[in-house]
mmCIF file of C-alpha atoms in Angstrom:
data_model
loop_
_atom_site.group_PDB
_atom_site.id
_atom_site.type_symbol
_atom_site.label_atom_id
_atom_site.label_comp_id
_atom_site.label_asym_id
_atom_site.label_seq_id
_atom_site.Cartn_x
_atom_site.Cartn_y
_atom_site.Cartn_z
ATOM 1 C CA UNK O 12 -0.176 32.576 4.417
ATOM 2 C CA UNK O 13 0.905 33.416 0.898
ATOM 3 C CA UNK O 14 3.312 31.231 -1.040
ATOM 4 C CA UNK O 15 6.802 32.701 -1.314
ATOM 5 C CA UNK O 16 10.050 32.136 -3.189
ATOM 6 C CA UNK O 17 13.247 31.837 -1.172
ATOM 7 C CA UNK O 18 16.561 33.454 -2.120
ATOM 8 C CA UNK O 19 17.632 30.407 -4.141
ATOM 9 C CA UNK O 20 14.581 30.743 -6.366
ATOM 10 C CA UNK O 21 12.905 27.621 -4.954
ATOM 11 C CA UNK O 22 9.125 27.762 -4.683
ATOM 12 C CA UNK O 23 7.820 27.416 -1.145
ATOM 13 C CA UNK O 24 4.108 26.596 -0.881
ATOM 14 C CA UNK O 25 2.012 27.965 1.970
ATOM 15 C CA UNK O 26 2.373 26.017 5.199
ATOM 16 C CA UNK O 27 -0.497 23.573 5.857
ATOM 17 C CA UNK O 28 -2.570 24.383 8.966
ATOM 18 C CA UNK O 29 -1.472 22.744 12.207
ATOM 19 C CA UNK O 30 -5.093 21.938 12.939
ATOM 20 C CA UNK O 31 -7.895 21.612 10.429
ATOM 21 C CA UNK O 32 -11.312 23.206 10.675
ATOM 22 C CA UNK O 33 -12.810 20.671 8.257
ATOM 23 C CA UNK O 34 -12.341 17.119 6.996
ATOM 24 C CA UNK O 35 -11.288 16.765 3.369
ATOM 25 C CA UNK O 36 -11.981 14.037 0.832
ATOM 26 C CA UNK O 37 -10.641 13.754 -2.708
ATOM 27 C CA UNK O 38 -12.679 12.247 -5.526
ATOM 28 C CA UNK O 39 -11.219 11.887 -8.969
ATOM 29 C CA UNK O 40 -13.858 12.098 -11.686
ATOM 30 C CA UNK O 41 -15.237 8.855 -13.096
ATOM 31 C CA UNK O 42 -13.877 7.450 -16.328
ATOM 32 C CA UNK O 43 -14.328 10.039 -19.068
ATOM 33 C CA UNK O 44 -14.636 9.606 -22.807
ATOM 34 C CA UNK O 45 -11.152 11.106 -23.053
ATOM 35 C CA UNK O 46 -9.845 8.428 -20.682
ATOM 36 C CA UNK O 47 -11.545 5.765 -22.753
ATOM 37 C CA UNK O 48 -9.922 7.139 -25.926
ATOM 38 C CA UNK O 49 -6.494 7.578 -24.324
ATOM 39 C CA UNK O 50 -6.498 11.351 -24.838
ATOM 40 C CA UNK O 51 -5.142 14.214 -22.770
ATOM 41 C CA UNK O 52 -7.894 16.815 -22.456
ATOM 42 C CA UNK O 53 -6.643 19.648 -20.260
ATOM 43 C CA UNK O 54 -7.760 22.732 -22.202
ATOM 44 C CA UNK O 55 -11.034 24.554 -22.463
ATOM 45 C CA UNK O 56 -12.364 21.570 -24.426
ATOM 46 C CA UNK O 57 -12.761 19.898 -21.035
ATOM 47 C CA UNK O 58 -15.950 21.906 -20.554
ATOM 48 C CA UNK O 59 -17.609 20.159 -23.478
ATOM 49 C CA UNK O 60 -20.162 17.407 -22.959
ATOM 50 C CA UNK O 61 -18.421 15.151 -25.463
ATOM 51 C CA UNK O 62 -15.620 14.648 -22.922
ATOM 52 C CA UNK O 63 -17.995 13.771 -20.086
ATOM 53 C CA UNK O 64 -18.423 10.432 -18.335
ATOM 54 C CA UNK O 65 -18.701 7.030 -19.945
ATOM 55 C CA UNK O 66 -21.189 4.469 -18.649
ATOM 56 C CA UNK O 67 -18.366 3.026 -16.557
ATOM 57 C CA UNK O 68 -17.583 6.511 -15.253
ATOM 58 C CA UNK O 69 -21.179 6.944 -14.096
ATOM 59 C CA UNK O 70 -20.983 3.623 -12.265
ATOM 60 C CA UNK O 71 -17.686 4.645 -10.660
ATOM 61 C CA UNK O 72 -19.230 7.909 -9.433
ATOM 62 C CA UNK O 73 -22.025 5.954 -7.723
ATOM 63 C CA UNK O 74 -19.415 3.709 -6.097
ATOM 64 C CA UNK O 75 -17.474 6.773 -4.917
ATOM 65 C CA UNK O 76 -20.649 8.023 -3.236
ATOM 66 C CA UNK O 77 -20.937 4.738 -1.336
ATOM 67 C CA UNK O 78 -17.310 5.041 -0.233
ATOM 68 C CA UNK O 79 -17.893 8.569 1.026
ATOM 69 C CA UNK O 80 -21.017 7.509 2.917
ATOM 70 C CA UNK O 81 -18.957 4.805 4.600
ATOM 71 C CA UNK O 82 -16.114 7.162 5.534
ATOM 72 C CA UNK O 83 -18.161 10.151 6.660
ATOM 73 C CA UNK O 84 -19.723 10.364 10.121
ATOM 74 C CA UNK O 85 -23.475 9.904 10.386
ATOM 75 C CA UNK O 86 -24.005 13.583 11.095
ATOM 76 C CA UNK O 87 -21.853 14.746 8.165
ATOM 77 C CA UNK O 88 -22.821 17.879 6.280
ATOM 78 C CA UNK O 89 -21.038 17.308 2.962
ATOM 79 C CA UNK O 90 -19.828 20.327 1.042
ATOM 80 C CA UNK O 91 -19.030 19.494 -2.594
ATOM 81 C CA UNK O 92 -16.526 21.640 -4.505
ATOM 82 C CA UNK O 93 -15.870 20.604 -8.108
ATOM 83 C CA UNK O 94 -13.857 21.440 -11.179
ATOM 84 C CA UNK O 95 -16.123 22.819 -13.879
ATOM 85 C CA UNK O 96 -14.826 20.397 -16.529
ATOM 86 C CA UNK O 97 -17.689 18.170 -17.677
ATOM 87 C CA UNK O 98 -16.208 14.915 -16.403
ATOM 88 C CA UNK O 99 -15.809 16.336 -12.883
ATOM 89 C CA UNK O 100 -19.127 18.189 -12.902
ATOM 90 C CA UNK O 101 -21.073 15.086 -13.939
ATOM 91 C CA UNK O 102 -19.347 13.149 -11.164
ATOM 92 C CA UNK O 103 -20.177 15.886 -8.647
ATOM 93 C CA UNK O 104 -23.862 15.906 -9.631
ATOM 94 C CA UNK O 105 -24.099 12.167 -8.971
ATOM 95 C CA UNK O 106 -22.340 12.543 -5.622
ATOM 96 C CA UNK O 107 -24.607 15.432 -4.618
ATOM 97 C CA UNK O 108 -27.690 13.350 -5.383
ATOM 98 C CA UNK O 109 -26.458 10.254 -3.550
ATOM 99 C CA UNK O 110 -25.169 12.179 -0.526
ATOM 100 C CA UNK O 111 -28.110 14.597 -0.443
ATOM 101 C CA UNK O 112 -25.539 17.358 -0.288
ATOM 102 C CA UNK O 113 -27.233 20.048 -2.342
ATOM 103 C CA UNK O 114 -25.858 21.605 -5.496
ATOM 104 C CA UNK O 115 -22.062 21.343 -5.897
ATOM 105 C CA UNK O 116 -20.024 24.531 -6.065
ATOM 106 C CA UNK O 117 -17.838 24.901 -9.153
ATOM 107 C CA UNK O 118 -14.356 26.336 -8.756
ATOM 108 C CA UNK O 119 -11.905 26.773 -11.627
ATOM 109 C CA UNK O 120 -8.988 26.315 -9.245
ATOM 110 C CA UNK O 121 -9.744 22.588 -9.387
ATOM 111 C CA UNK O 122 -9.477 22.403 -13.171
ATOM 112 C CA UNK O 123 -7.161 19.897 -14.773
ATOM 113 C CA UNK O 124 -3.501 20.814 -14.912
ATOM 114 C CA UNK O 125 -2.772 22.367 -18.287
ATOM 115 C CA UNK O 126 -0.617 20.055 -20.392
ATOM 116 C CA UNK O 127 0.110 22.694 -23.007
ATOM 117 C CA UNK O 128 1.385 21.263 -26.270
ATOM 118 C CA UNK O 129 0.393 17.752 -25.220
ATOM 119 C CA UNK O 130 -3.301 18.684 -25.028
ATOM 120 C CA UNK O 131 -5.508 16.423 -27.189
ATOM 121 C CA UNK O 132 -2.527 14.122 -27.696
ATOM 122 C CA UNK O 133 -2.062 10.527 -26.448
ATOM 123 C CA UNK O 134 -2.160 10.050 -22.679
ATOM 124 C CA UNK O 135 1.074 8.054 -22.770
ATOM 125 C CA UNK O 136 2.899 11.402 -22.712
ATOM 126 C CA UNK O 137 1.838 12.071 -19.123
ATOM 127 C CA UNK O 138 4.886 10.116 -18.046
ATOM 128 C CA UNK O 139 7.171 12.438 -20.012
ATOM 129 C CA UNK O 140 5.886 15.346 -17.934
ATOM 130 C CA UNK O 141 6.178 13.457 -14.646
ATOM 131 C CA UNK O 142 9.844 12.712 -15.343
ATOM 132 C CA UNK O 143 10.497 16.450 -15.553
ATOM 133 C CA UNK O 144 8.346 17.042 -12.452
ATOM 134 C CA UNK O 145 10.853 15.045 -10.410
ATOM 135 C CA UNK O 146 13.580 17.520 -11.308
ATOM 136 C CA UNK O 147 11.766 20.832 -11.005
ATOM 137 C CA UNK O 148 8.502 22.238 -9.656
ATOM 138 C CA UNK O 149 8.833 25.174 -12.053
ATOM 139 C CA UNK O 150 9.589 23.385 -15.326
ATOM 140 C CA UNK O 151 7.479 24.209 -18.373
ATOM 141 C CA UNK O 152 8.533 21.462 -20.752
ATOM 142 C CA UNK O 153 5.925 20.936 -23.472
ATOM 143 C CA UNK O 154 4.452 24.242 -22.242
ATOM 144 C CA UNK O 155 2.772 22.481 -19.311
ATOM 145 C CA UNK O 156 1.517 24.225 -16.213
ATOM 146 C CA UNK O 157 4.301 24.030 -13.593
ATOM 147 C CA UNK O 158 3.711 22.247 -10.326
ATOM 148 C CA UNK O 159 4.037 25.413 -8.290
ATOM 149 C CA UNK O 160 1.093 26.879 -10.203
ATOM 150 C CA UNK O 161 -1.068 23.828 -9.430
ATOM 151 C CA UNK O 162 -0.080 24.022 -5.761
ATOM 152 C CA UNK O 163 -0.739 27.765 -5.585
ATOM 153 C CA UNK O 164 -4.283 27.622 -6.949
ATOM 154 C CA UNK O 165 -5.429 24.479 -5.155
ATOM 155 C CA UNK O 166 -3.999 25.382 -1.756
ATOM 156 C CA UNK O 167 -5.537 28.821 -2.155
ATOM 157 C CA UNK O 168 -8.921 27.145 -2.466
ATOM 158 C CA UNK O 169 -8.393 24.940 0.591
ATOM 159 C CA UNK O 170 -7.217 27.857 2.721
ATOM 160 C CA UNK O 171 -10.293 29.826 1.641
ATOM 161 C CA UNK O 172 -12.483 26.900 2.716
ATOM 162 C CA UNK O 173 -10.668 26.664 6.035
ATOM 163 C CA UNK O 174 -11.312 30.340 6.679
ATOM 164 C CA UNK O 175 -14.988 30.178 5.706
ATOM 165 C CA UNK O 176 -16.252 26.859 7.116
ATOM 166 C CA UNK O 177 -15.919 24.799 10.281
ATOM 167 C CA UNK O 178 -16.676 21.151 11.023
ATOM 168 C CA UNK O 179 -17.692 20.374 7.443
ATOM 169 C CA UNK O 180 -16.932 17.319 5.338
ATOM 170 C CA UNK O 181 -15.480 18.905 2.212
ATOM 171 C CA UNK O 182 -15.364 16.800 -0.948
ATOM 172 C CA UNK O 183 -13.056 18.063 -3.688
ATOM 173 C CA UNK O 184 -13.966 16.582 -7.087
ATOM 174 C CA UNK O 185 -11.196 17.100 -9.596
ATOM 175 C CA UNK O 186 -8.532 15.474 -11.765
ATOM 176 C CA UNK O 187 -5.660 13.041 -11.324
ATOM 177 C CA UNK O 188 -2.630 15.338 -11.398
ATOM 178 C CA UNK O 189 -4.386 18.156 -9.559
ATOM 179 C CA UNK O 190 -5.331 15.917 -6.632
ATOM 180 C CA UNK O 191 -1.999 14.063 -6.580
ATOM 181 C CA UNK O 192 -0.137 17.369 -6.355
ATOM 182 C CA UNK O 193 -2.488 18.852 -3.764
ATOM 183 C CA UNK O 194 -2.099 15.706 -1.675
ATOM 184 C CA UNK O 195 1.619 16.442 -1.223
ATOM 185 C CA UNK O 196 0.713 19.745 0.420
ATOM 186 C CA UNK O 197 -1.579 18.050 2.918
ATOM 187 C CA UNK O 198 1.282 15.657 3.684
ATOM 188 C CA UNK O 199 3.871 18.461 3.857
ATOM 189 C CA UNK O 200 5.971 16.756 1.197
ATOM 190 C CA UNK O 201 7.907 18.146 -1.773
ATOM 191 C CA UNK O 202 5.365 18.453 -4.604
ATOM 192 C CA UNK O 203 7.893 17.081 -7.113
ATOM 193 C CA UNK O 204 7.279 13.659 -5.601
ATOM 194 C CA UNK O 205 3.549 13.545 -6.265
ATOM 195 C CA UNK O 206 3.797 10.352 -8.317
ATOM 196 C CA UNK O 207 5.382 8.401 -5.461
ATOM 197 C CA UNK O 208 2.058 8.291 -3.672
ATOM 198 C CA UNK O 209 -0.782 5.834 -4.368
ATOM 199 C CA UNK O 210 -2.419 6.761 -7.642
ATOM 200 C CA UNK O 211 -6.029 7.935 -7.636
ATOM 201 C CA UNK O 212 -7.915 5.862 -10.166
ATOM 202 C CA UNK O 213 -10.947 7.230 -11.989
ATOM 203 C CA UNK O 214 -13.950 7.525 -9.716
ATOM 204 C CA UNK O 215 -11.999 6.796 -6.560
ATOM 205 C CA UNK O 216 -12.611 8.518 -3.239
ATOM 206 C CA UNK O 217 -9.876 9.155 -0.721
ATOM 207 C CA UNK O 218 -10.150 10.580 2.761
ATOM 208 C CA UNK O 219 -7.309 13.026 3.372
ATOM 209 C CA UNK O 220 -7.970 14.424 6.851
ATOM 210 C CA UNK O 221 -9.932 13.142 9.793
ATOM 211 C CA UNK O 222 -8.752 15.387 12.570
ATOM 212 C CA UNK O 223 -11.790 16.990 14.198
ATOM 213 C CA UNK O 224 -11.917 14.328 16.913
ATOM 214 C CA UNK O 225 -8.161 13.866 17.047
ATOM 215 C CA UNK O 226 -8.322 10.607 15.107
ATOM 216 C CA UNK O 227 -5.173 9.549 13.257
ATOM 217 C CA UNK O 228 -5.402 10.740 9.670
ATOM 218 C CA UNK O 229 -5.166 8.145 6.951
ATOM 219 C CA UNK O 230 -5.436 7.748 3.219
ATOM 220 C CA UNK O 231 -7.816 4.993 2.080
ATOM 221 C CA UNK O 232 -5.922 2.242 0.312
ATOM 222 C CA UNK O 233 -8.761 -0.251 -0.144
ATOM 223 C CA UNK O 234 -9.943 1.012 -3.546
ATOM 224 C CA UNK O 235 -6.607 1.909 -5.105
ATOM 225 C CA UNK O 236 -6.163 1.061 -8.759
ATOM 226 C CA UNK O 237 -2.780 0.193 -10.228
ATOM 227 C CA UNK O 238 0.439 0.695 -8.241
ATOM 228 C CA UNK O 239 3.106 3.131 -9.322
ATOM 229 C CA UNK O 240 5.655 2.194 -11.941
ATOM 230 C CA UNK O 241 8.155 -0.405 -10.775
ATOM 231 C CA UNK O 242 11.018 1.519 -12.391
ATOM 232 C CA UNK O 243 13.872 1.985 -9.925
ATOM 233 C CA UNK O 244 13.877 5.651 -8.943
ATOM 234 C CA UNK O 245 15.277 7.630 -6.021
ATOM 235 C CA UNK O 246 12.948 7.697 -3.055
ATOM 236 C CA UNK O 247 11.694 11.097 -1.883
ATOM 237 C CA UNK O 248 12.280 12.370 1.628
ATOM 238 C CA UNK O 249 9.674 14.198 3.661
ATOM 239 C CA UNK O 250 10.572 17.898 3.726
ATOM 240 C CA UNK O 251 9.703 18.226 7.389
ATOM 241 C CA UNK O 252 11.636 15.314 8.861
ATOM 242 C CA UNK O 253 10.156 15.970 12.293
ATOM 243 C CA UNK O 254 6.628 15.281 11.038
ATOM 244 C CA UNK O 255 5.332 12.217 12.910
ATOM 245 C CA UNK O 256 4.185 9.262 10.846
ATOM 246 C CA UNK O 257 0.982 8.982 12.842
ATOM 247 C CA UNK O 258 -1.088 11.192 15.095
ATOM 248 C CA UNK O 259 -3.703 13.866 14.839
ATOM 249 C CA UNK O 260 -3.291 16.431 12.077
ATOM 250 C CA UNK O 261 -0.624 14.352 10.355
ATOM 251 C CA UNK O 262 -1.970 12.587 7.251
ATOM 252 C CA UNK O 263 -0.051 9.527 6.105
ATOM 253 C CA UNK O 264 -0.136 7.495 2.927
ATOM 254 C CA UNK O 265 0.095 4.042 4.348
ATOM 255 C CA UNK O 266 -2.146 1.998 6.609
ATOM 256 C CA UNK O 267 0.985 1.039 8.554
ATOM 257 C CA UNK O 268 3.369 3.478 10.297
ATOM 258 C CA UNK O 269 5.887 5.113 7.990
ATOM 259 C CA UNK O 270 9.294 6.333 9.257
ATOM 260 C CA UNK O 271 9.307 10.109 9.560
ATOM 261 C CA UNK O 272 12.437 10.467 7.455
ATOM 262 C CA UNK O 273 11.105 8.628 4.422
ATOM 263 C CA UNK O 274 8.036 8.429 2.241
ATOM 264 C CA UNK O 275 6.405 5.095 1.527
ATOM 265 C CA UNK O 276 6.737 3.813 -2.046
ATOM 266 C CA UNK O 277 3.946 1.578 -3.301
ATOM 267 C CA UNK O 278 6.300 -0.384 -5.523
ATOM 268 C CA UNK O 279 8.666 -3.149 -4.471
ATOM 269 C CA UNK O 280 12.210 -2.646 -3.250
ATOM 270 C CA UNK O 281 14.112 -1.740 -0.096
ATOM 271 C CA UNK O 282 13.421 1.324 1.990
ATOM 272 C CA UNK O 283 15.690 4.355 1.672
ATOM 273 C CA UNK O 284 17.348 3.632 5.015
ATOM 274 C CA UNK O 285 18.140 0.076 3.847
ATOM 275 C CA UNK O 286 19.714 1.431 0.664
ATOM 276 C CA UNK O 287 21.870 3.858 2.661
ATOM 277 C CA UNK O 288 23.040 1.081 4.975
ATOM 278 C CA UNK O 289 23.789 -1.174 2.023
ATOM 279 C CA UNK O 290 25.892 1.550 0.388
ATOM 280 C CA UNK O 291 27.790 2.089 3.640
ATOM 281 C CA UNK O 292 28.456 -1.660 3.956
ATOM 282 C CA UNK O 293 29.692 -1.810 0.371
ATOM 283 C CA UNK O 294 31.984 1.174 0.902
ATOM 284 C CA UNK O 295 33.397 -0.264 4.147
ATOM 285 C CA UNK O 296 33.937 -3.614 2.415
ATOM 286 C CA UNK O 297 36.070 -2.022 -0.290
ATOM 287 C CA UNK O 298 38.263 -0.083 2.161
ATOM 288 C CA UNK O 299 40.704 -2.931 3.096
ATOM 289 C CA UNK O 300 41.247 -3.726 -0.580
ATOM 290 C CA UNK O 301 41.995 -0.088 -1.355
ATOM 291 C CA UNK O 302 44.554 0.062 1.482
ATOM 292 C CA UNK O 303 46.198 -3.201 0.375
ATOM 293 C CA UNK O 304 46.355 -2.114 -3.264
ATOM 294 C CA UNK O 305 47.907 1.216 -2.275
ATOM 295 C CA UNK O 306 50.539 -0.549 -0.140
ATOM 296 C CA UNK O 307 51.455 -2.964 -2.956
ATOM 297 C CA UNK O 308 51.808 -0.093 -5.434
ATOM 298 C CA UNK O 309 54.039 1.763 -2.975
ATOM 299 C CA UNK O 310 56.311 -1.307 -2.609
ATOM 300 C CA UNK O 311 56.520 -1.765 -6.402
ATOM 301 C CA UNK O 312 57.393 1.889 -6.983
ATOM 302 C CA UNK O 313 60.026 1.836 -4.210
ATOM 303 C CA UNK O 314 61.609 -1.348 -5.571
ATOM 304 C CA UNK O 315 61.714 0.048 -9.115
ATOM 305 C CA UNK O 316 63.405 3.235 -7.959
ATOM 306 C CA UNK O 317 65.966 1.206 -5.938
ATOM 307 C CA UNK O 318 66.827 -0.988 -8.945
ATOM 308 C CA UNK O 319 67.269 2.047 -11.192
ATOM 309 C CA UNK O 320 69.497 3.714 -8.595
ATOM 310 C CA UNK O 321 71.758 0.649 -8.294
ATOM 311 C CA UNK O 322 72.072 0.416 -12.057
ATOM 312 C CA UNK O 323 73.043 4.085 -12.238
ATOM 313 C CA UNK O 324 75.719 3.621 -9.535
ATOM 314 C CA UNK O 325 77.317 0.661 -11.385
ATOM 315 C CA UNK O 326 77.537 2.629 -14.598
#
C-alpha cells in the first residue's frame, strides 16, 4: 500500500501488515569515529572509512551479535540488510561473520537521515531537530530530511522484504534516527513521537517482531542505554487507540502491559490518564469558588445600584 496524503495535508504512512511474514530486528551501528568526536555525519561523507567504527564500536558489534543469537530461534536463517554508510557496513560485516549469515545486502533506504545544514556540525543540535519533529512530520528546519521521507523509504524497504521473503529473521543495520522513526511504524504510532520510545544506543540490538508462532511481540529493554530526556513534555497517544497493548502482531515498547490509549514514556512522571484526572479534579475544585465569587459580585453590584437609586430619589 502506498503512502498517501489526506485532504488536510497530513502525511499518512502505509498501514503496517496485520500479520508478518518475517521477524525483524534492529541493530544500530557500533560507536563510530563521528560519535566519538561528537559530530553529525549524515551526508555522503558517511561512506568514508574515516567515519567507520572505533575499537569500542567493534566490541559493541560483537556484543550485538551475541544478543541476536540469544533472541533468534535455533533454526534461524538471518537475512542482514544494512545501510551502506561505513559505520553500518562495518557493523554488518561483523554480524554476518558471527551469525554465519552470508554477505549483508546494502540498501540506501537505510542511510542516515539527512541533517542538512547541521551536517558535520556538533551532535548537540540533534535535539533542535527533534523539537521540531514533535510539531510536524514534514518540517524542513535546518534543511533536514522530513520524517515523512524517512518513513516512506524505510517502510518501502520493509514492505519489499515482506513481499519477497517468508519465515526469515531479518536484521536491519542502520542509524539512530532512522530506526527510531521506523519503529513508530511497526508500533502504528505517530512518527512525530519517535523520541518518546527507548533510545537505541550504539551497537544495540532490538527485536521488533516475533509473530510467526503467535508469540507476544516485545522490544528488548535489557541493553538500553540512557533514558529519554526528563524534560516535561506532552505524552503522545497511539494513533490507533484500539490497538491492544499485548498479543500477536502487536509490538509494544514495554516489558509490562501498556494501556492502549497511551504510549509508555521511559522518563519519570504520571501517566497521561493520571494527568487528565488531576486536571479534572483541579477544575472541579475551583467550581464552588467561582460560583461563590460570582454571587458575591452580584450582591455588591445590586447593593451599589440600590444606594445610587436612593440617593437620586432624595435629590
